[in-house]
JSON list of C-alpha atoms in Angstrom, two decimals:
[
{"chain": "A", "resi": 16, "resn": "GLU", "atom": "CA", "xyz": [-242.36, 86.54, -104.61]},
{"chain": "A", "resi": 17, "resn": "THR", "atom": "CA", "xyz": [-240.93, 86.72, -100.87]},
{"chain": "A", "resi": 18, "resn": "GLY", "atom": "CA", "xyz": [-239.71, 89.91, -99.11]},
{"chain": "A", "resi": 19, "resn": "VAL", "atom": "CA", "xyz": [-236.34, 90.80, -97.30]},
{"chain": "A", "resi": 20, "resn": "THR", "atom": "CA", "xyz": [-236.54, 88.71, -94.26]},
{"chain": "A", "resi": 21, "resn": "GLN", "atom": "CA", "xyz": [-234.58, 89.01, -91.18]},
{"chain": "A", "resi": 22, "resn": "SER", "atom": "CA", "xyz": [-233.38, 86.48, -87.97]},
{"chain": "A", "resi": 23, "resn": "PRO", "atom": "CA", "xyz": [-233.76, 86.53, -85.12]},
{"chain": "A", "resi": 24, "resn": "THR", "atom": "CA", "xyz": [-236.03, 89.60, -84.77]},
{"chain": "A", "resi": 25, "resn": "HIS", "atom": "CA", "xyz": [-235.00, 90.55, -81.22]},
{"chain": "A", "resi": 26, "resn": "LEU", "atom": "CA", "xyz": [-231.88, 89.41, -79.21]},
{"chain": "A", "resi": 27, "resn": "ILE", "atom": "CA", "xyz": [-230.20, 90.37, -75.99]},
{"chain": "A", "resi": 28, "resn": "LYS", "atom": "CA", "xyz": [-226.31, 90.26, -75.62]},
{"chain": "A", "resi": 29, "resn": "THR", "atom": "CA", "xyz": [-223.68, 91.15, -72.85]},
{"chain": "A", "resi": 30, "resn": "ARG", "atom": "CA", "xyz": [-220.88, 93.43, -73.58]},
{"chain": "A", "resi": 31, "resn": "GLY", "atom": "CA", "xyz": [-217.86, 91.82, -75.36]},
{"chain": "A", "resi": 32, "resn": "GLN", "atom": "CA", "xyz": [-219.80, 88.96, -76.89]},
{"chain": "A", "resi": 33, "resn": "GLN", "atom": "CA", "xyz": [-220.26, 88.40, -80.67]},
{"chain": "A", "resi": 34, "resn": "VAL", "atom": "CA", "xyz": [-223.36, 88.45, -82.84]},
{"chain": "A", "resi": 35, "resn": "THR", "atom": "CA", "xyz": [-224.49, 87.08, -86.32]},
{"chain": "A", "resi": 36, "resn": "LEU", "atom": "CA", "xyz": [-227.49, 88.57, -87.78]},
{"chain": "A", "resi": 37, "resn": "ARG", "atom": "CA", "xyz": [-229.04, 87.11, -91.04]},
{"chain": "A", "resi": 38, "resn": "CYS", "atom": "CA", "xyz": [-230.69, 88.18, -94.08]},
{"chain": "A", "resi": 39, "resn": "SER", "atom": "CA", "xyz": [-232.39, 86.95, -97.12]},
{"chain": "A", "resi": 40, "resn": "SER", "atom": "CA", "xyz": [-232.60, 89.41, -100.03]},
{"chain": "A", "resi": 41, "resn": "GLN", "atom": "CA", "xyz": [-235.97, 89.89, -102.10]},
{"chain": "A", "resi": 42, "resn": "SER", "atom": "CA", "xyz": [-236.11, 87.22, -104.80]},
{"chain": "A", "resi": 43, "resn": "GLY", "atom": "CA", "xyz": [-233.97, 88.30, -107.95]},
{"chain": "A", "resi": 44, "resn": "HIS", "atom": "CA", "xyz": [-231.88, 90.86, -105.75]},
{"chain": "A", "resi": 45, "resn": "ASN", "atom": "CA", "xyz": [-228.24, 90.77, -105.97]},
{"chain": "A", "resi": 46, "resn": "THR", "atom": "CA", "xyz": [-227.25, 93.45, -103.87]},
{"chain": "A", "resi": 47, "resn": "VAL", "atom": "CA", "xyz": [-227.79, 93.69, -100.03]},
{"chain": "A", "resi": 48, "resn": "SER", "atom": "CA", "xyz": [-226.87, 96.29, -97.68]},
{"chain": "A", "resi": 49, "resn": "TRP", "atom": "CA", "xyz": [-227.13, 96.91, -93.98]},
{"chain": "A", "resi": 50, "resn": "TYR", "atom": "CA", "xyz": [-227.91, 99.53, -91.92]},
{"chain": "A", "resi": 51, "resn": "GLN", "atom": "CA", "xyz": [-227.82, 100.63, -88.32]},
{"chain": "A", "resi": 52, "resn": "GLN", "atom": "CA", "xyz": [-230.63, 102.32, -86.65]},
{"chain": "A", "resi": 53, "resn": "ALA", "atom": "CA", "xyz": [-230.34, 103.68, -83.14]},
{"chain": "A", "resi": 54, "resn": "LEU", "atom": "CA", "xyz": [-233.40, 104.62, -81.32]},
{"chain": "A", "resi": 55, "resn": "GLY", "atom": "CA", "xyz": [-234.95, 107.84, -82.72]},
{"chain": "A", "resi": 56, "resn": "GLN", "atom": "CA", "xyz": [-232.63, 108.49, -85.33]},
{"chain": "A", "resi": 57, "resn": "GLY", "atom": "CA", "xyz": [-232.38, 107.51, -89.24]},
{"chain": "A", "resi": 58, "resn": "PRO", "atom": "CA", "xyz": [-230.67, 104.42, -90.52]},
{"chain": "A", "resi": 59, "resn": "GLN", "atom": "CA", "xyz": [-226.85, 104.63, -90.80]},
{"chain": "A", "resi": 60, "resn": "PHE", "atom": "CA", "xyz": [-225.03, 102.82, -93.77]},
{"chain": "A", "resi": 61, "resn": "ILE", "atom": "CA", "xyz": [-222.65, 100.02, -92.51]},
{"chain": "A", "resi": 62, "resn": "PHE", "atom": "CA", "xyz": [-221.57, 98.19, -95.74]},
{"chain": "A", "resi": 63, "resn": "GLN", "atom": "CA", "xyz": [-222.99, 96.78, -98.96]},
{"chain": "A", "resi": 64, "resn": "TYR", "atom": "CA", "xyz": [-222.36, 93.19, -100.42]},
{"chain": "A", "resi": 65, "resn": "TYR", "atom": "CA", "xyz": [-222.75, 92.72, -104.29]},
{"chain": "A", "resi": 66, "resn": "ARG", "atom": "CA", "xyz": [-221.51, 89.37, -105.85]},
{"chain": "A", "resi": 67, "resn": "GLU", "atom": "CA", "xyz": [-220.24, 88.01, -102.38]},
{"chain": "A", "resi": 68, "resn": "GLU", "atom": "CA", "xyz": [-217.80, 91.06, -101.89]},
{"chain": "A", "resi": 69, "resn": "GLU", "atom": "CA", "xyz": [-217.97, 94.23, -99.86]},
{"chain": "A", "resi": 70, "resn": "ASN", "atom": "CA", "xyz": [-218.06, 97.03, -102.16]},
{"chain": "A", "resi": 71, "resn": "GLY", "atom": "CA", "xyz": [-218.86, 99.99, -99.96]},
{"chain": "A", "resi": 72, "resn": "ARG", "atom": "CA", "xyz": [-218.20, 100.54, -96.48]},
{"chain": "A", "resi": 73, "resn": "GLY", "atom": "CA", "xyz": [-219.53, 103.53, -93.95]},
{"chain": "A", "resi": 74, "resn": "ASN", "atom": "CA", "xyz": [-217.86, 104.92, -91.01]},
{"chain": "A", "resi": 75, "resn": "PHE", "atom": "CA", "xyz": [-217.73, 101.73, -89.03]},
{"chain": "A", "resi": 76, "resn": "PRO", "atom": "CA", "xyz": [-214.74, 99.59, -87.22]},
{"chain": "A", "resi": 77, "resn": "PRO", "atom": "CA", "xyz": [-213.74, 96.49, -88.48]},
{"chain": "A", "resi": 78, "resn": "ARG", "atom": "CA", "xyz": [-215.18, 94.51, -85.70]},
{"chain": "A", "resi": 79, "resn": "PHE", "atom": "CA", "xyz": [-218.46, 95.24, -88.11]},
{"chain": "A", "resi": 80, "resn": "SER", "atom": "CA", "xyz": [-217.95, 92.53, -90.85]},
{"chain": "A", "resi": 81, "resn": "GLY", "atom": "CA", "xyz": [-220.01, 90.46, -92.97]},
{"chain": "A", "resi": 82, "resn": "LEU", "atom": "CA", "xyz": [-220.75, 87.83, -95.90]},
{"chain": "A", "resi": 83, "resn": "GLN", "atom": "CA", "xyz": [-222.93, 87.27, -98.90]},
{"chain": "A", "resi": 84, "resn": "PHE", "atom": "CA", "xyz": [-223.61, 83.67, -99.78]},
{"chain": "A", "resi": 85, "resn": "PRO", "atom": "CA", "xyz": [-223.86, 82.69, -103.30]},
{"chain": "A", "resi": 86, "resn": "ASN", "atom": "CA", "xyz": [-227.91, 82.81, -102.94]},
{"chain": "A", "resi": 87, "resn": "TYR", "atom": "CA", "xyz": [-227.33, 86.49, -102.08]},
{"chain": "A", "resi": 88, "resn": "SER", "atom": "CA", "xyz": [-228.33, 86.05, -98.43]},
{"chain": "A", "resi": 89, "resn": "SER", "atom": "CA", "xyz": [-226.09, 87.72, -96.18]},
{"chain": "A", "resi": 90, "resn": "GLU", "atom": "CA", "xyz": [-224.74, 87.71, -92.65]},
{"chain": "A", "resi": 91, "resn": "LEU", "atom": "CA", "xyz": [-223.74, 90.84, -90.34]},
{"chain": "A", "resi": 92, "resn": "ASN", "atom": "CA", "xyz": [-221.40, 89.91, -87.61]},
{"chain": "A", "resi": 93, "resn": "VAL", "atom": "CA", "xyz": [-220.42, 92.04, -84.63]},
{"chain": "A", "resi": 94, "resn": "ASN", "atom": "CA", "xyz": [-217.51, 91.47, -82.40]},
{"chain": "A", "resi": 95, "resn": "ALA", "atom": "CA", "xyz": [-216.75, 92.54, -79.14]},
{"chain": "A", "resi": 96, "resn": "LEU", "atom": "CA", "xyz": [-220.13, 94.13, -78.43]},
{"chain": "A", "resi": 97, "resn": "GLU", "atom": "CA", "xyz": [-220.32, 97.79, -76.65]},
{"chain": "A", "resi": 98, "resn": "LEU", "atom": "CA", "xyz": [-223.11, 99.24, -75.18]},
{"chain": "A", "resi": 99, "resn": "ASP", "atom": "CA", "xyz": [-223.43, 101.78, -78.21]},
{"chain": "A", "resi": 100, "resn": "ASP", "atom": "CA", "xyz": [-224.23, 98.78, -80.49]},
{"chain": "A", "resi": 101, "resn": "SER", "atom": "CA", "xyz": [-227.75, 98.48, -79.05]},
{"chain": "A", "resi": 102, "resn": "ALA", "atom": "CA", "xyz": [-229.89, 99.33, -82.27]},
{"chain": "A", "resi": 103, "resn": "LEU", "atom": "CA", "xyz": [-232.03, 97.99, -84.80]},
{"chain": "A", "resi": 104, "resn": "TYR", "atom": "CA", "xyz": [-230.12, 96.54, -87.83]},
{"chain": "A", "resi": 105, "resn": "LEU", "atom": "CA", "xyz": [-231.90, 96.56, -90.88]},
{"chain": "A", "resi": 106, "resn": "CYS", "atom": "CA", "xyz": [-230.83, 94.75, -94.07]},
{"chain": "A", "resi": 107, "resn": "ALA", "atom": "CA", "xyz": [-231.98, 95.92, -97.45]},
{"chain": "A", "resi": 108, "resn": "SER", "atom": "CA", "xyz": [-231.81, 94.44, -100.88]},
{"chain": "A", "resi": 109, "resn": "SER", "atom": "CA", "xyz": [-231.73, 95.52, -104.54]},
{"chain": "A", "resi": 110, "resn": "SER", "atom": "CA", "xyz": [-231.17, 94.68, -108.15]},
{"chain": "A", "resi": 111, "resn": "GLY", "atom": "CA", "xyz": [-229.78, 96.29, -110.97]},
{"chain": "A", "resi": 112, "resn": "GLY", "atom": "CA", "xyz": [-232.81, 96.92, -112.46]},
{"chain": "A", "resi": 113, "resn": "ARG", "atom": "CA", "xyz": [-234.03, 99.65, -109.80]},
{"chain": "A", "resi": 114, "resn": "GLY", "atom": "CA", "xyz": [-232.61, 103.34, -109.64]},
{"chain": "A", "resi": 115, "resn": "PRO", "atom": "CA", "xyz": [-229.83, 103.81, -107.19]},
{"chain": "A", "resi": 116, "resn": "GLY", "atom": "CA", "xyz": [-231.07, 104.13, -103.55]},
{"chain": "A", "resi": 117, "resn": "GLU", "atom": "CA", "xyz": [-234.03, 101.91, -104.07]},
{"chain": "A", "resi": 118, "resn": "LEU", "atom": "CA", "xyz": [-233.87, 99.50, -101.61]},
{"chain": "A", "resi": 119, "resn": "PHE", "atom": "CA", "xyz": [-236.31, 97.11, -99.88]},
{"chain": "A", "resi": 120, "resn": "PHE", "atom": "CA", "xyz": [-235.90, 96.67, -96.12]},
{"chain": "A", "resi": 121, "resn": "GLY", "atom": "CA", "xyz": [-236.65, 93.96, -94.06]},
{"chain": "A", "resi": 122, "resn": "GLU", "atom": "CA", "xyz": [-238.43, 94.47, -90.56]},
{"chain": "A", "resi": 123, "resn": "GLY", "atom": "CA", "xyz": [-234.85, 94.40, -88.94]},
{"chain": "A", "resi": 124, "resn": "SER", "atom": "CA", "xyz": [-233.19, 92.79, -85.91]},
{"chain": "A", "resi": 125, "resn": "ARG", "atom": "CA", "xyz": [-233.35, 94.33, -82.83]},
{"chain": "A", "resi": 126, "resn": "LEU", "atom": "CA", "xyz": [-230.31, 94.04, -80.61]},
{"chain": "A", "resi": 127, "resn": "THR", "atom": "CA", "xyz": [-229.88, 95.12, -77.00]},
{"chain": "A", "resi": 128, "resn": "VAL", "atom": "CA", "xyz": [-226.08, 94.93, -75.58]},
{"chain": "A", "resi": 129, "resn": "LEU", "atom": "CA", "xyz": [-226.37, 94.93, -71.38]},
{"chain": "B", "resi": 2, "resn": "GLY", "atom": "CA", "xyz": [-223.55, 111.29, -87.28]},
{"chain": "B", "resi": 3, "resn": "GLN", "atom": "CA", "xyz": [-226.48, 112.48, -89.79]},
{"chain": "B", "resi": 4, "resn": "GLN", "atom": "CA", "xyz": [-225.61, 114.92, -92.51]},
{"chain": "B", "resi": 5, "resn": "LEU", "atom": "CA", "xyz": [-229.15, 115.46, -93.45]},
{"chain": "B", "resi": 6, "resn": "ASN", "atom": "CA", "xyz": [-231.32, 118.12, -91.63]},
{"chain": "B", "resi": 7, "resn": "GLN", "atom": "CA", "xyz": [-234.67, 117.19, -91.52]},
{"chain": "B", "resi": 8, "resn": "SER", "atom": "CA", "xyz": [-237.46, 119.35, -90.43]},
{"chain": "B", "resi": 9, "resn": "PRO", "atom": "CA", "xyz": [-239.94, 119.58, -88.51]},
{"chain": "B", "resi": 10, "resn": "GLN", "atom": "CA", "xyz": [-238.99, 116.69, -85.98]},
{"chain": "B", "resi": 11, "resn": "SER", "atom": "CA", "xyz": [-242.33, 116.13, -85.48]},
{"chain": "B", "resi": 12, "resn": "MET", "atom": "CA", "xyz": [-245.74, 116.99, -86.57]},
{"chain": "B", "resi": 13, "resn": "PHE", "atom": "CA", "xyz": [-249.35, 116.61, -85.00]},
{"chain": "B", "resi": 14, "resn": "ILE", "atom": "CA", "xyz": [-252.10, 117.36, -87.52]},
{"chain": "B", "resi": 15, "resn": "GLN", "atom": "CA", "xyz": [-255.96, 117.01, -87.98]},
{"chain": "B", "resi": 16, "resn": "GLU", "atom": "CA", "xyz": [-257.28, 114.50, -90.43]},
{"chain": "B", "resi": 17, "resn": "GLY", "atom": "CA", "xyz": [-257.66, 116.17, -93.64]},
{"chain": "B", "resi": 18, "resn": "GLU", "atom": "CA", "xyz": [-254.85, 118.78, -93.59]},
{"chain": "B", "resi": 19, "resn": "ASP", "atom": "CA", "xyz": [-251.79, 119.00, -95.90]},
{"chain": "B", "resi": 20, "resn": "VAL", "atom": "CA", "xyz": [-248.36, 118.11, -94.64]},
{"chain": "B", "resi": 21, "resn": "SER", "atom": "CA", "xyz": [-245.14, 119.46, -95.66]},
{"chain": "B", "resi": 22, "resn": "MET", "atom": "CA", "xyz": [-241.47, 118.47, -94.70]},
{"chain": "B", "resi": 23, "resn": "ASN", "atom": "CA", "xyz": [-238.38, 119.31, -95.75]},
{"chain": "B", "resi": 24, "resn": "CYS", "atom": "CA", "xyz": [-234.68, 118.04, -95.98]},
{"chain": "B", "resi": 25, "resn": "THR", "atom": "CA", "xyz": [-231.28, 120.05, -96.43]},
{"chain": "B", "resi": 26, "resn": "SER", "atom": "CA", "xyz": [-227.58, 119.28, -96.67]},
{"chain": "B", "resi": 27, "resn": "SER", "atom": "CA", "xyz": [-224.39, 120.91, -96.50]},
{"chain": "B", "resi": 28, "resn": "SER", "atom": "CA", "xyz": [-223.44, 118.94, -99.72]},
{"chain": "B", "resi": 29, "resn": "ILE", "atom": "CA", "xyz": [-224.68, 117.85, -103.22]},
{"chain": "B", "resi": 30, "resn": "PHE", "atom": "CA", "xyz": [-226.67, 114.49, -103.55]},
{"chain": "B", "resi": 31, "resn": "ASN", "atom": "CA", "xyz": [-227.52, 113.17, -107.04]},
{"chain": "B", "resi": 32, "resn": "THR", "atom": "CA", "xyz": [-230.57, 111.14, -105.55]},
{"chain": "B", "resi": 33, "resn": "TRP", "atom": "CA", "xyz": [-233.10, 112.27, -103.22]},
{"chain": "B", "resi": 34, "resn": "LEU", "atom": "CA", "xyz": [-235.57, 109.61, -101.77]},
{"chain": "B", "resi": 35, "resn": "TRP", "atom": "CA", "xyz": [-238.27, 109.71, -99.46]},
{"chain": "B", "resi": 36, "resn": "TYR", "atom": "CA", "xyz": [-239.08, 106.59, -97.14]},
{"chain": "B", "resi": 37, "resn": "LYS", "atom": "CA", "xyz": [-241.64, 105.69, -94.44]},
{"chain": "B", "resi": 38, "resn": "GLN", "atom": "CA", "xyz": [-241.27, 103.58, -91.54]},
{"chain": "B", "resi": 39, "resn": "ASP", "atom": "CA", "xyz": [-244.18, 102.46, -89.45]},
{"chain": "B", "resi": 40, "resn": "PRO", "atom": "CA", "xyz": [-243.72, 100.84, -85.76]},
{"chain": "B", "resi": 41, "resn": "GLY", "atom": "CA", "xyz": [-241.89, 97.52, -85.88]},
{"chain": "B", "resi": 42, "resn": "GLU", "atom": "CA", "xyz": [-241.33, 97.69, -89.61]},
{"chain": "B", "resi": 43, "resn": "GLY", "atom": "CA", "xyz": [-238.35, 98.63, -92.04]},
{"chain": "B", "resi": 44, "resn": "PRO", "atom": "CA", "xyz": [-238.59, 101.60, -94.22]},
{"chain": "B", "resi": 45, "resn": "VAL", "atom": "CA", "xyz": [-240.60, 101.58, -97.16]},
{"chain": "B", "resi": 46, "resn": "LEU", "atom": "CA", "xyz": [-239.69, 103.53, -100.42]},
{"chain": "B", "resi": 47, "resn": "LEU", "atom": "CA", "xyz": [-242.40, 106.03, -101.06]},
{"chain": "B", "resi": 48, "resn": "ILE", "atom": "CA", "xyz": [-240.86, 108.53, -103.89]},
{"chain": "B", "resi": 49, "resn": "ALA", "atom": "CA", "xyz": [-237.29, 108.60, -105.53]},
{"chain": "B", "resi": 50, "resn": "LEU", "atom": "CA", "xyz": [-235.94, 111.85, -107.36]},
{"chain": "B", "resi": 51, "resn": "TYR", "atom": "CA", "xyz": [-233.15, 111.66, -109.83]},
{"chain": "B", "resi": 52, "resn": "LYS", "atom": "CA", "xyz": [-232.96, 115.42, -111.41]},
{"chain": "B", "resi": 53, "resn": "ALA", "atom": "CA", "xyz": [-232.28, 118.40, -109.92]},
{"chain": "B", "resi": 54, "resn": "GLY", "atom": "CA", "xyz": [-235.69, 120.11, -110.09]},
{"chain": "B", "resi": 55, "resn": "GLU", "atom": "CA", "xyz": [-237.52, 117.29, -110.53]},
{"chain": "B", "resi": 56, "resn": "LEU", "atom": "CA", "xyz": [-241.06, 117.34, -109.03]},
{"chain": "B", "resi": 57, "resn": "THR", "atom": "CA", "xyz": [-242.85, 113.68, -109.00]},
{"chain": "B", "resi": 58, "resn": "SER", "atom": "CA", "xyz": [-246.32, 112.36, -107.27]},
{"chain": "B", "resi": 59, "resn": "ASN", "atom": "CA", "xyz": [-247.28, 109.28, -105.89]},
{"chain": "B", "resi": 60, "resn": "GLY", "atom": "CA", "xyz": [-250.86, 109.36, -105.10]},
{"chain": "B", "resi": 61, "resn": "ARG", "atom": "CA", "xyz": [-251.29, 112.20, -102.40]},
{"chain": "B", "resi": 62, "resn": "LEU", "atom": "CA", "xyz": [-247.85, 112.47, -102.08]},
{"chain": "B", "resi": 63, "resn": "THR", "atom": "CA", "xyz": [-245.40, 115.09, -104.10]},
{"chain": "B", "resi": 64, "resn": "ALA", "atom": "CA", "xyz": [-241.63, 115.37, -103.72]},
{"chain": "B", "resi": 65, "resn": "GLN", "atom": "CA", "xyz": [-239.20, 117.74, -105.19]},
{"chain": "B", "resi": 66, "resn": "PHE", "atom": "CA", "xyz": [-235.60, 117.67, -106.12]},
{"chain": "B", "resi": 67, "resn": "GLY", "atom": "CA", "xyz": [-234.15, 121.05, -105.17]},
{"chain": "B", "resi": 68, "resn": "ILE", "atom": "CA", "xyz": [-232.32, 123.01, -108.08]},
{"chain": "B", "resi": 69, "resn": "THR", "atom": "CA", "xyz": [-229.26, 123.14, -105.94]},
{"chain": "B", "resi": 70, "resn": "ARG", "atom": "CA", "xyz": [-229.24, 119.17, -105.21]},
{"chain": "B", "resi": 71, "resn": "LYS", "atom": "CA", "xyz": [-228.86, 120.25, -101.55]},
{"chain": "B", "resi": 72, "resn": "ASP", "atom": "CA", "xyz": [-232.54, 119.96, -100.48]},
{"chain": "B", "resi": 73, "resn": "SER", "atom": "CA", "xyz": [-235.78, 118.32, -101.37]},
{"chain": "B", "resi": 74, "resn": "PHE", "atom": "CA", "xyz": [-239.51, 118.51, -99.75]},
{"chain": "B", "resi": 75, "resn": "LEU", "atom": "CA", "xyz": [-242.30, 116.28, -99.24]},
{"chain": "B", "resi": 76, "resn": "ASN", "atom": "CA", "xyz": [-245.99, 117.06, -99.43]},
{"chain": "B", "resi": 77, "resn": "ILE", "atom": "CA", "xyz": [-248.70, 114.90, -98.42]},
{"chain": "B", "resi": 78, "resn": "SER", "atom": "CA", "xyz": [-252.02, 116.24, -99.16]},
{"chain": "B", "resi": 79, "resn": "ALA", "atom": "CA", "xyz": [-255.58, 115.54, -97.38]},
{"chain": "B", "resi": 80, "resn": "SER", "atom": "CA", "xyz": [-253.65, 113.47, -94.71]},
{"chain": "B", "resi": 81, "resn": "ILE", "atom": "CA", "xyz": [-255.66, 110.43, -93.43]},
{"chain": "B", "resi": 82, "resn": "PRO", "atom": "CA", "xyz": [-254.82, 108.23, -89.97]},
{"chain": "B", "resi": 83, "resn": "SER", "atom": "CA", "xyz": [-252.69, 105.63, -91.84]},
{"chain": "B", "resi": 84, "resn": "ASP", "atom": "CA", "xyz": [-250.21, 108.60, -92.86]},
{"chain": "B", "resi": 85, "resn": "VAL", "atom": "CA", "xyz": [-249.26, 108.15, -89.25]},
{"chain": "B", "resi": 86, "resn": "GLY", "atom": "CA", "xyz": [-245.40, 107.08, -89.08]},
{"chain": "B", "resi": 87, "resn": "ILE", "atom": "CA", "xyz": [-241.82, 108.45, -89.48]},
{"chain": "B", "resi": 88, "resn": "TYR", "atom": "CA", "xyz": [-240.92, 109.99, -92.79]},
{"chain": "B", "resi": 89, "resn": "PHE", "atom": "CA", "xyz": [-236.99, 109.85, -93.70]},
{"chain": "B", "resi": 90, "resn": "CYS", "atom": "CA", "xyz": [-235.36, 111.97, -96.57]},
{"chain": "B", "resi": 91, "resn": "ALA", "atom": "CA", "xyz": [-232.04, 110.07, -97.89]},
{"chain": "B", "resi": 92, "resn": "GLY", "atom": "CA", "xyz": [-229.63, 111.09, -100.40]},
{"chain": "B", "resi": 93, "resn": "ALA", "atom": "CA", "xyz": [-227.37, 109.14, -102.57]},
{"chain": "B", "resi": 94, "resn": "ARG", "atom": "CA", "xyz": [-224.34, 109.97, -104.77]},
{"chain": "B", "resi": 95, "resn": "ASN", "atom": "CA", "xyz": [-223.20, 108.92, -108.02]},
{"chain": "B", "resi": 96, "resn": "ASN", "atom": "CA", "xyz": [-220.99, 105.56, -108.05]},
{"chain": "B", "resi": 97, "resn": "ALA", "atom": "CA", "xyz": [-221.97, 105.36, -104.48]},
{"chain": "B", "resi": 98, "resn": "GLY", "atom": "CA", "xyz": [-224.01, 102.53, -104.67]},
{"chain": "B", "resi": 99, "resn": "ASN", "atom": "CA", "xyz": [-226.63, 102.21, -102.43]},
{"chain": "B", "resi": 100, "resn": "MET", "atom": "CA", "xyz": [-224.79, 104.01, -99.74]},
{"chain": "B", "resi": 101, "resn": "LEU", "atom": "CA", "xyz": [-227.75, 106.04, -98.31]},
{"chain": "B", "resi": 102, "resn": "THR", "atom": "CA", "xyz": [-227.21, 109.08, -96.07]},
{"chain": "B", "resi": 103, "resn": "PHE", "atom": "CA", "xyz": [-230.77, 109.46, -94.23]},
{"chain": "B", "resi": 104, "resn": "GLY", "atom": "CA", "xyz": [-232.19, 112.32, -92.29]},
{"chain": "B", "resi": 105, "resn": "GLY", "atom": "CA", "xyz": [-233.31, 112.23, -88.69]},
{"chain": "B", "resi": 106, "resn": "GLY", "atom": "CA", "xyz": [-236.99, 111.74, -89.52]},
{"chain": "B", "resi": 107, "resn": "THR", "atom": "CA", "xyz": [-240.28, 113.48, -89.15]},
{"chain": "B", "resi": 108, "resn": "ARG", "atom": "CA", "xyz": [-242.87, 111.87, -86.95]},
{"chain": "B", "resi": 109, "resn": "LEU", "atom": "CA", "xyz": [-246.23, 112.44, -88.26]},
{"chain": "B", "resi": 110, "resn": "MET", "atom": "CA", "xyz": [-249.27, 111.91, -85.90]},
{"chain": "B", "resi": 111, "resn": "VAL", "atom": "CA", "xyz": [-252.82, 112.42, -87.36]},
{"chain": "B", "resi": 112, "resn": "LYS", "atom": "CA", "xyz": [-255.87, 113.22, -85.18]},
{"chain": "B", "resi": 113, "resn": "PRO", "atom": "CA", "xyz": [-259.08, 111.72, -86.41]}
]
């Protein structure tokens, strides 16, 4: 059974560029959620995908968008990058058999915006 | 910003000591969870609490879901060096799926 894997692990972009981050969920998990963790802070919920549709969103602007594929893997896209988007982006997967909030996190993609 | 107030922000203790940290909120949560994050890793679930007043243990860890549903604490007994890391509380509401609200974290350092 493989865990949650994310790519890339590190990347550097400049302000105004676009970025795509990828996540493969844990085997058998059909729900993927994305979190942004700024340095020294707790993670903040961005959005969640279930059955290829977004079914929950935190307080993030529309330039943060996502996709979920039939194999439950997911992408997070951020357009028009801003300096404040520099953070660790965490993907987490879960399944219906688990309790609410019982998430399995990947190691994250660390984004630096210059 | 964070809606959960977690304290203390950091702790530096001697190996073998017991540790206590807590989390408070101005609003009610239906589920409280405690996660631990090691450097370069994602958070790992330690304990999940689903009922007000519930007291749950996982090895040397004990956590409680406050009666008011606005707070939770985590205790670690007989700390060891591998307990080092950042501990986060998180709350979830009914029908909110996995939309967790995290605290700011408690950084635990253990001196051998």
